[in-house]
């Protein structure tokens, strides 16, 4: 990473190295916060200035392993921050936090560079109208509709299907909106990144996607900054290329975790549950850059790992406050074979109001949620006494709820090779019609199974004929 500035090089010396933390003495001029410093063999070790210790010493965080770095080593001030190339050539490519390609193809050359640190768009330049961002996934569009230019959280413990849902959203974004998808892997396992790359290539959506990775085995500074890299690229496609952008972040919890590691390395006292005292500020710096302008938008879906399924954890609580929709995945639904495993009672959206989605959508969503909530209340009685002991009206609620649960399942394009079922995308109008007909008991005579893993409601009729 060479400096673009031809001024005389400002040099310092390493005073101390503790893991990723490096203290550096600059006798002449202190580099600015966030400036990139280089040192080591062929300047391969890259350090970002994090704080000042005194008028001649900075403390930096190494973004590359510090093996072999010793006291007294010369450090060069590049006079610029971390930068990434911004160009249409990024589409279909896989990058790391330094803006270098990691997909074994040709490097991106001669592209303009942009600093990854920028301020959010001023309020005066933001769009104020609210639009629904249709995903083609029934349960999301019905019960927790996404806002165009909004932020949706995908909450769930380990192994409940967050990454599968994200892959499906990318697939549907490309086919429905002809927009650009940016996938940001924070603390991803390299296996997941490699699998996702291959799946997207096979699904034919890679050409409209940029992938940015800060992997699990990399230093915390890399995982802490990779979100800012993805946002800088997203802002380029929104503001310069004038395209709608879908930004997937997997996983916001690992960004918070990396911040916690960085904070500990910097010597800050921990706050509640051991998290960094600057948790809300760091998260806001990232989240507030996601918004829509009058011309184009960045819509974000963020996977959030919930530690030990505890929604009162500070990481989950602070993330919730930024979101306009929350999609909660439930382990119980996974065990029942209901995919996507979205919990309809815990998931919700701030835009699910009559003013935004319209009266019909709002009433159907409320009726579906009420039916499922009533069924949940009756489950204890059914477990103890059996279904036959319920009143006829309560039995009807159970039959309706079970059919709704099955209708809200859906086969995905990205899981075709595992399930053998062709993926389906369903329009909001078809979803509303299906739920309305089930609530009106039009399908009470059809077997529950005919509604399982279908697209629109008419498929249940043909499915039951073949059974």
Coordinates of C-alpha atoms in Angstrom, one line a residue:
X1 CA 0.0 0.0 0.0
X2 CA 1.9 3.0 -1.3
X3 CA 1.3 6.6 -0.3
X4 CA -0.2 8.9 -2.9
X5 CA 1.6 11.8 -1.2
X6 CA 5.1 12.8 -2.3
X7 CA 5.9 14.8 0.9
X8 CA 9.0 13.8 2.8
X9 CA 8.3 10.6 4.6
X10 CA 7.5 11.0 8.3
X11 CA 9.2 8.1 10.2
X12 CA 8.9 6.7 13.7
X13 CA 10.3 3.8 15.7
X14 CA 8.6 0.9 17.4
X15 CA 8.7 1.2 21.2
X16 CA 6.7 -1.9 22.2
X17 CA 4.7 -4.8 20.5
X18 CA 2.0 -6.7 22.4
X19 CA 0.1 -9.0 20.1
X20 CA -1.7 -6.7 17.6
X21 CA -0.9 -3.5 19.6
X22 CA 2.1 -1.5 18.6
X23 CA 3.4 1.7 20.4
X24 CA 5.3 3.9 18.0
X25 CA 7.5 7.0 18.8
X26 CA 7.3 9.9 16.2
X27 CA 9.8 12.6 17.1
X28 CA 8.8 15.1 14.4
X29 CA 5.1 14.9 13.6
X30 CA 2.3 12.7 15.0
X31 CA 0.2 11.0 12.4
X32 CA -3.5 11.6 12.5
X33 CA -6.0 9.1 14.0
X34 CA -6.9 6.3 11.5
X35 CA -3.8 7.0 9.4
X36 CA -2.1 3.9 8.0
X37 CA 1.5 3.1 9.0
X38 CA 3.8 0.5 7.4
X39 CA 6.7 -1.4 8.8
X40 CA 8.5 -4.7 8.6
X41 CA 10.0 -6.5 5.6
X42 CA 9.0 -4.8 2.4
X43 CA 6.5 -2.7 4.5
X44 CA 4.2 -5.7 4.7
X45 CA 3.0 -5.0 8.3
X46 CA 0.1 -2.5 8.2
X47 CA -0.8 -0.6 11.3
X48 CA -3.8 1.8 11.9
X49 CA -3.3 4.6 14.4
X50 CA -6.0 4.3 17.1
X51 CA -5.0 6.7 19.9
X52 CA -2.3 9.1 21.2
X53 CA -0.4 8.1 24.4
X54 CA 1.5 11.4 24.7
X55 CA 2.8 14.2 22.4
X56 CA 5.3 12.0 20.7
X57 CA 3.8 8.5 20.9
X58 CA 0.9 6.8 19.1
X59 CA -0.7 3.4 19.8
X60 CA -1.7 1.5 16.7
X61 CA -3.4 -1.7 15.8
X62 CA -1.7 -4.1 13.4
X63 CA -4.0 -5.3 10.6
X64 CA -1.4 -8.0 9.6
X65 CA 0.4 -10.5 11.9
X66 CA 3.2 -8.8 13.8
X67 CA 5.6 -11.8 13.9
X68 CA 9.2 -10.7 13.5
X69 CA 8.5 -7.1 14.3
X70 CA 11.0 -5.8 16.9
X71 CA 11.7 -2.8 19.0
X72 CA 13.5 0.0 17.1
X73 CA 12.0 -1.0 13.7
X74 CA 11.4 1.9 11.4
X75 CA 7.7 2.8 10.8
X76 CA 6.6 5.0 7.9
X77 CA 3.6 7.3 7.9
X78 CA 1.7 6.9 4.6
X79 CA -0.4 10.1 5.4
X80 CA -3.6 8.4 4.3
X81 CA -6.2 6.2 5.9
X82 CA -7.3 2.7 4.7
X83 CA -8.6 3.0 1.1
X84 CA -10.5 0.8 -1.3
X85 CA -10.8 1.0 -5.1
X86 CA -14.2 2.2 -6.3
X87 CA -15.1 1.0 -9.8
X88 CA -17.7 -1.1 -11.7
X89 CA -14.9 -3.7 -12.0
X90 CA -15.6 -4.7 -8.4
X91 CA -18.7 -6.6 -9.5
X92 CA -18.2 -10.3 -9.4
X93 CA -15.1 -9.9 -7.2
X94 CA -14.0 -11.0 -3.7
X95 CA -12.0 -8.5 -1.7
X96 CA -10.2 -8.2 1.7
X97 CA -10.1 -5.2 4.0
X98 CA -7.2 -3.6 2.1
X99 CA -9.2 -3.6 -1.2
X100 CA -7.1 -6.4 -2.6
X101 CA -8.7 -9.1 -4.6
X102 CA -8.6 -12.6 -3.0
X103 CA -10.3 -14.7 -5.7
X104 CA -7.1 -15.6 -7.6
X105 CA -8.0 -13.5 -10.6
X106 CA -6.3 -10.4 -11.9
X107 CA -5.8 -7.5 -9.5
X108 CA -7.9 -4.3 -10.0
X109 CA -5.5 -1.7 -11.4
X110 CA -5.7 2.1 -11.8
X111 CA -9.1 2.4 -10.0
X112 CA -9.8 5.6 -8.0
X113 CA -9.3 5.0 -4.2
X114 CA -11.6 6.2 -1.5
X115 CA -11.1 6.4 2.3
X116 CA -13.2 3.9 4.3
X117 CA -13.9 6.6 6.9
X118 CA -16.7 8.9 5.8
X119 CA -19.6 10.7 7.6
X120 CA -23.2 9.6 7.2
X121 CA -25.3 11.5 4.7
X122 CA -26.9 14.7 6.3
X123 CA -30.5 14.4 7.3
X124 CA -31.5 17.1 4.7
X125 CA -30.3 14.9 1.9
X126 CA -32.1 11.7 3.0
X127 CA -35.4 10.5 1.4
X128 CA -38.3 10.6 3.8
X129 CA -40.8 8.5 1.9
X130 CA -41.3 4.9 3.0
X131 CA -41.5 2.0 0.5
X132 CA -41.7 -1.7 1.0
X133 CA -38.7 -3.8 -0.3
X134 CA -40.3 -7.0 -1.5
X135 CA -38.2 -10.1 -1.0
X136 CA -40.4 -12.8 -2.5
X137 CA -40.3 -14.7 0.8
X138 CA -43.8 -15.1 2.1
X139 CA -43.3 -15.0 5.8
X140 CA -41.0 -11.9 5.7
X141 CA -43.1 -9.9 3.2
X142 CA -46.3 -10.6 5.3
X143 CA -45.2 -10.3 8.9
X144 CA -42.0 -8.3 8.9
X145 CA -41.8 -6.3 5.6
X146 CA -38.4 -4.8 4.9
X147 CA -38.1 -1.0 4.3
X148 CA -36.3 0.2 1.2
X149 CA -33.3 2.0 2.6
X150 CA -33.9 0.4 6.0
X151 CA -32.1 -2.0 8.2
X152 CA -33.4 -5.5 9.0
X153 CA -31.9 -7.8 11.6
X154 CA -31.8 -11.5 11.2
X155 CA -31.6 -12.9 14.7
X156 CA -30.8 -16.4 15.7
X157 CA -28.4 -18.7 17.5
X158 CA -26.0 -21.1 15.7
X159 CA -27.3 -23.3 12.9
X160 CA -30.9 -22.0 12.5
X161 CA -30.4 -20.8 8.9
X162 CA -29.2 -17.2 8.9
X163 CA -26.7 -17.6 6.1
X164 CA -29.1 -19.6 3.9
X165 CA -31.7 -16.9 4.2
X166 CA -29.1 -14.2 3.3
X167 CA -28.1 -16.2 0.2
X168 CA -31.7 -16.4 -0.9
X169 CA -32.2 -12.7 -0.4
X170 CA -29.2 -12.0 -2.6
X171 CA -30.6 -14.3 -5.3
X172 CA -34.0 -12.6 -5.2
X173 CA -32.5 -9.1 -5.1
X174 CA -30.7 -9.7 -8.4
X175 CA -33.8 -11.2 -10.2
X176 CA -36.4 -8.7 -8.8
X177 CA -34.6 -5.3 -8.6
X178 CA -31.6 -5.6 -11.0
X179 CA -29.6 -4.0 -8.2
X180 CA -26.2 -4.6 -6.7
X181 CA -25.7 -6.9 -3.8
X182 CA -22.8 -6.5 -1.4
X183 CA -21.9 -9.3 0.9
X184 CA -19.8 -8.4 3.9
X185 CA -18.5 -11.3 5.9
X186 CA -17.3 -10.2 9.3
X187 CA -15.5 -13.0 11.1
X188 CA -16.7 -15.5 8.6
X189 CA -15.3 -19.0 8.5
X190 CA -13.3 -19.4 5.3
X191 CA -15.3 -22.5 4.5
X192 CA -18.6 -20.4 4.5
X193 CA -17.0 -17.7 2.3
X194 CA -15.8 -20.2 -0.2
X195 CA -19.1 -22.1 -0.3
X196 CA -21.1 -18.9 -0.7
X197 CA -18.8 -17.8 -3.6
X198 CA -19.4 -21.1 -5.4
X199 CA -23.2 -21.1 -4.7
X200 CA -23.5 -17.6 -6.1
X201 CA -21.5 -18.5 -9.2
X202 CA -23.8 -21.5 -9.8
X203 CA -26.9 -19.4 -9.2
X204 CA -25.7 -16.8 -11.7
X205 CA -25.9 -13.9 -9.3
X206 CA -22.1 -13.4 -8.8
X207 CA -21.8 -10.9 -11.6
X208 CA -24.0 -8.4 -9.7
X209 CA -22.4 -9.0 -6.3
X210 CA -19.3 -7.7 -4.5
X211 CA -18.0 -9.8 -1.7
X212 CA -15.8 -8.4 1.1
X213 CA -14.3 -10.6 3.8
X214 CA -12.6 -10.2 7.1
X215 CA -12.1 -13.8 8.2
X216 CA -12.3 -15.4 11.6
X217 CA -8.5 -16.2 11.6
X218 CA -7.5 -12.6 10.9
X219 CA -6.5 -10.0 13.5
X220 CA -9.4 -8.2 15.3
X221 CA -8.5 -4.9 13.6
X222 CA -9.4 -6.5 10.2
X223 CA -12.7 -7.8 11.4
X224 CA -13.4 -4.4 13.0
X225 CA -12.8 -2.4 9.7
X226 CA -14.3 -4.7 7.1
X227 CA -17.8 -3.4 7.6
X228 CA -16.6 0.1 6.8
X229 CA -15.0 -1.2 3.6
X230 CA -18.3 -2.8 2.5
X231 CA -20.2 0.5 3.3
X232 CA -17.7 2.6 1.3
X233 CA -18.3 0.3 -1.8
X234 CA -22.1 0.4 -1.2
X235 CA -22.0 4.2 -1.0
X236 CA -20.1 4.3 -4.4
X237 CA -22.8 2.2 -6.1
X238 CA -25.6 4.3 -4.6
X239 CA -24.1 7.8 -5.1
X240 CA -21.9 7.5 -8.2
X241 CA -23.3 4.5 -10.1
X242 CA -26.9 5.4 -9.1
X243 CA -28.0 1.8 -8.3
X244 CA -30.1 0.4 -5.5
X245 CA -27.9 -1.7 -3.2
X246 CA -28.7 -4.6 -1.0
X247 CA -26.0 -4.8 1.7
X248 CA -25.8 -8.1 3.6
X249 CA -23.7 -8.2 6.8
X250 CA -22.9 -11.6 8.3
X251 CA -22.5 -11.1 11.2
X252 CA -22.9 -7.9 13.2
X253 CA -22.2 -9.7 16.4
X254 CA -18.7 -10.5 15.2
X255 CA -18.2 -6.8 14.5
X256 CA -19.1 -6.0 18.1
X257 CA -16.9 -8.9 19.2
X258 CA -13.9 -7.5 17.2
X259 CA -14.6 -4.1 18.8
X260 CA -14.5 -5.7 22.2
X261 CA -11.1 -7.3 21.4
X262 CA -9.7 -4.1 20.1
X263 CA -10.9 -2.2 23.1
X264 CA -9.3 -4.7 25.4
X265 CA -6.0 -4.6 23.5
X266 CA -6.1 -0.8 23.8
X267 CA -6.4 -1.1 27.6
X268 CA -9.9 0.3 28.0
X269 CA -11.9 -0.9 31.0
X270 CA -14.7 -3.3 30.0
X271 CA -18.4 -2.3 30.5
X272 CA -21.5 -4.5 31.1
X273 CA -21.0 -8.3 30.4
X274 CA -17.4 -7.5 29.4
X275 CA -18.3 -5.5 26.3
X276 CA -16.4 -2.4 25.3
X277 CA -17.6 1.0 26.8
X278 CA -17.8 2.4 23.3
X279 CA -20.2 -0.3 22.0
X280 CA -23.1 2.0 21.0
X281 CA -20.8 4.6 19.4
X282 CA -19.0 2.1 17.2
X283 CA -22.2 0.4 16.1
X284 CA -23.8 3.8 15.3
X285 CA -20.7 4.8 13.2
X286 CA -21.4 1.7 11.0
X287 CA -25.2 1.7 11.0
X288 CA -25.9 5.4 10.4
X289 CA -24.2 5.2 7.0
X290 CA -26.9 2.9 5.8
X291 CA -29.8 5.0 4.4
X292 CA -31.6 6.1 1.2
X293 CA -31.1 9.3 -0.7
X294 CA -33.7 10.9 -3.1
X295 CA -32.3 8.8 -6.0
X296 CA -31.1 5.5 -4.7
X297 CA -31.0 3.4 -1.5
X298 CA -28.9 1.0 0.5
X299 CA -31.1 -1.6 2.1
X300 CA -29.4 -3.7 4.7
X301 CA -30.1 -7.2 6.1
X302 CA -27.8 -8.1 8.9
X303 CA -27.4 -11.4 10.6
X304 CA -27.0 -11.1 14.3
X305 CA -25.8 -14.0 16.3
X306 CA -27.6 -14.0 19.7
X307 CA -25.2 -15.3 22.4
X308 CA -26.9 -18.3 24.1
X309 CA -30.2 -17.3 22.6
X310 CA -30.3 -14.4 25.1
X311 CA -32.1 -11.4 23.6
X312 CA -31.2 -9.2 26.6
X313 CA -27.5 -9.4 25.8
X314 CA -26.1 -5.9 25.2
X315 CA -25.0 -6.8 21.7
X316 CA -28.5 -7.8 20.7
X317 CA -30.1 -4.8 22.5
X318 CA -27.9 -2.2 20.9
X319 CA -28.4 -3.7 17.4
X320 CA -32.2 -3.8 17.9
X321 CA -32.3 -0.1 18.4
X322 CA -31.0 0.6 14.8
X323 CA -33.4 -1.7 13.0
X324 CA -36.6 -1.1 11.2
X325 CA -37.5 -4.8 10.9
X326 CA -36.4 -7.8 12.9
X327 CA -36.6 -11.4 11.6
X328 CA -36.2 -13.8 14.5
X329 CA -35.2 -17.4 13.6
X330 CA -36.3 -20.0 16.1
X331 CA -34.7 -23.4 16.9
X332 CA -38.1 -24.8 17.8
X333 CA -39.4 -24.2 14.2
X334 CA -36.2 -25.8 12.8
X335 CA -37.0 -28.9 14.9
X336 CA -40.6 -28.9 13.4
X337 CA -39.2 -28.7 9.9
X338 CA -40.8 -25.3 9.2
X339 CA -38.3 -23.5 6.9
X340 CA -37.5 -20.6 6.7
X341 CA -37.5 -21.0 10.5
X342 CA -38.9 -17.4 11.1
X343 CA -40.8 -17.0 14.4
X344 CA -44.0 -15.2 13.4
X345 CA -44.7 -13.9 16.9
X346 CA -41.3 -12.5 17.7
X347 CA -40.5 -11.0 14.3
X348 CA -41.9 -7.6 13.4
X349 CA -41.4 -4.4 11.4
X350 CA -41.9 -0.8 12.2
X351 CA -43.5 -0.2 8.7
X352 CA -46.3 -2.8 9.3
X353 CA -48.9 0.0 9.7
X354 CA -52.0 0.7 7.6
X355 CA -50.4 4.0 6.4
X356 CA -47.5 2.3 4.8
X357 CA -48.6 -1.2 3.8
X358 CA -52.3 -0.5 3.4
X359 CA -55.4 -1.7 5.3
X360 CA -55.7 -5.1 3.7
X361 CA -52.1 -6.2 4.3
X362 CA -52.2 -4.9 7.9
X363 CA -55.5 -6.6 8.7
X364 CA -54.4 -10.0 7.2
X365 CA -51.0 -9.8 9.0
X366 CA -52.8 -9.1 12.3
X367 CA -55.3 -11.9 11.8
X368 CA -52.5 -14.4 11.0
X369 CA -50.5 -13.3 14.1
X370 CA -53.6 -13.5 16.3
X371 CA -54.4 -17.0 15.0
X372 CA -50.9 -18.2 15.6
X373 CA -50.8 -16.6 19.1
X374 CA -54.0 -18.3 20.1
X375 CA -52.7 -21.6 18.8
X376 CA -49.6 -21.1 21.0
X377 CA -51.8 -20.5 24.0
X378 CA -53.7 -23.7 23.4
X379 CA -50.7 -26.0 23.0
X380 CA -50.4 -26.7 26.7
X381 CA -54.0 -27.8 26.9
X382 CA -53.6 -30.0 23.8
X383 CA -50.5 -31.6 25.3
X384 CA -52.3 -32.5 28.5
X385 CA -55.9 -33.3 27.4
X386 CA -55.7 -33.8 23.7
X387 CA -57.2 -31.8 20.8
X388 CA -60.7 -33.5 21.2
X389 CA -61.3 -31.7 24.6
X390 CA -61.2 -28.3 23.0
X391 CA -64.4 -26.4 22.0
X392 CA -65.2 -26.6 18.2
X393 CA -64.2 -22.9 17.8
X394 CA -60.8 -23.5 19.4
X395 CA -60.3 -26.6 17.2
X396 CA -61.0 -24.5 14.2
X397 CA -58.3 -22.0 15.4
X398 CA -55.8 -24.9 15.6
X399 CA -56.6 -26.2 12.1
X400 CA -56.3 -22.7 10.7
X401 CA -53.0 -22.0 12.5
X402 CA -51.4 -25.3 11.4
X403 CA -52.3 -24.6 7.8
X404 CA -51.0 -21.1 8.0
X405 CA -47.7 -22.4 9.5
X406 CA -47.3 -24.7 6.6
X407 CA -48.3 -22.2 4.0
X408 CA -45.6 -19.8 5.3
X409 CA -42.9 -22.4 4.5
X410 CA -41.2 -22.0 1.2
X411 CA -38.6 -23.9 -0.9
X412 CA -35.5 -21.8 -1.7
X413 CA -33.5 -21.5 -4.9
X414 CA -30.2 -21.7 -2.9
X415 CA -31.1 -25.1 -1.3
X416 CA -32.4 -26.9 -4.4
X417 CA -29.5 -29.3 -4.5
X418 CA -30.2 -30.3 -0.9
X419 CA -34.0 -30.6 -0.9
X420 CA -34.6 -31.6 -4.5
X421 CA -37.4 -29.0 -4.5
X422 CA -37.4 -26.1 -7.1
X423 CA -37.1 -22.7 -5.5
X424 CA -40.1 -20.4 -5.4
X425 CA -40.5 -16.6 -5.2
X426 CA -44.0 -15.4 -4.3
X427 CA -45.5 -11.9 -4.9
X428 CA -46.9 -10.1 -1.9
X429 CA -50.4 -10.1 -3.5
X430 CA -50.3 -13.9 -3.8
X431 CA -49.1 -14.3 -0.2
X432 CA -52.0 -12.1 1.0
X433 CA -54.5 -14.0 -1.1
X434 CA -53.3 -17.3 0.3
X435 CA -53.5 -16.3 3.9
X436 CA -56.9 -14.7 3.4
X437 CA -58.3 -17.9 1.9
X438 CA -56.9 -20.0 4.7
X439 CA -58.3 -17.6 7.4
X440 CA -61.7 -17.9 5.6
X441 CA -61.5 -21.8 6.0
X442 CA -61.4 -22.4 2.2
X443 CA -58.7 -25.0 2.8
X444 CA -60.1 -26.7 5.9
X445 CA -60.9 -29.8 3.8
X446 CA -57.4 -30.0 2.3
X447 CA -54.7 -32.0 4.1
X448 CA -52.2 -29.8 6.0
X449 CA -49.4 -31.4 4.0
X450 CA -50.7 -30.0 0.7
X451 CA -49.8 -26.5 1.9
X452 CA -46.2 -27.4 3.0
X453 CA -43.3 -26.1 0.9
X454 CA -45.3 -24.5 -1.9
X455 CA -45.3 -21.1 -3.6
X456 CA -48.7 -19.6 -4.1
X457 CA -51.9 -21.1 -2.7
X458 CA -53.2 -22.6 -6.0
X459 CA -50.3 -25.1 -5.8
X460 CA -52.0 -26.7 -2.8
X461 CA -55.0 -27.6 -4.9
X462 CA -52.9 -29.4 -7.6
X463 CA -50.7 -31.0 -4.9
X464 CA -53.7 -32.5 -3.0
X465 CA -55.0 -34.0 -6.3
X466 CA -51.7 -35.9 -6.8
X467 CA -51.6 -37.2 -3.2

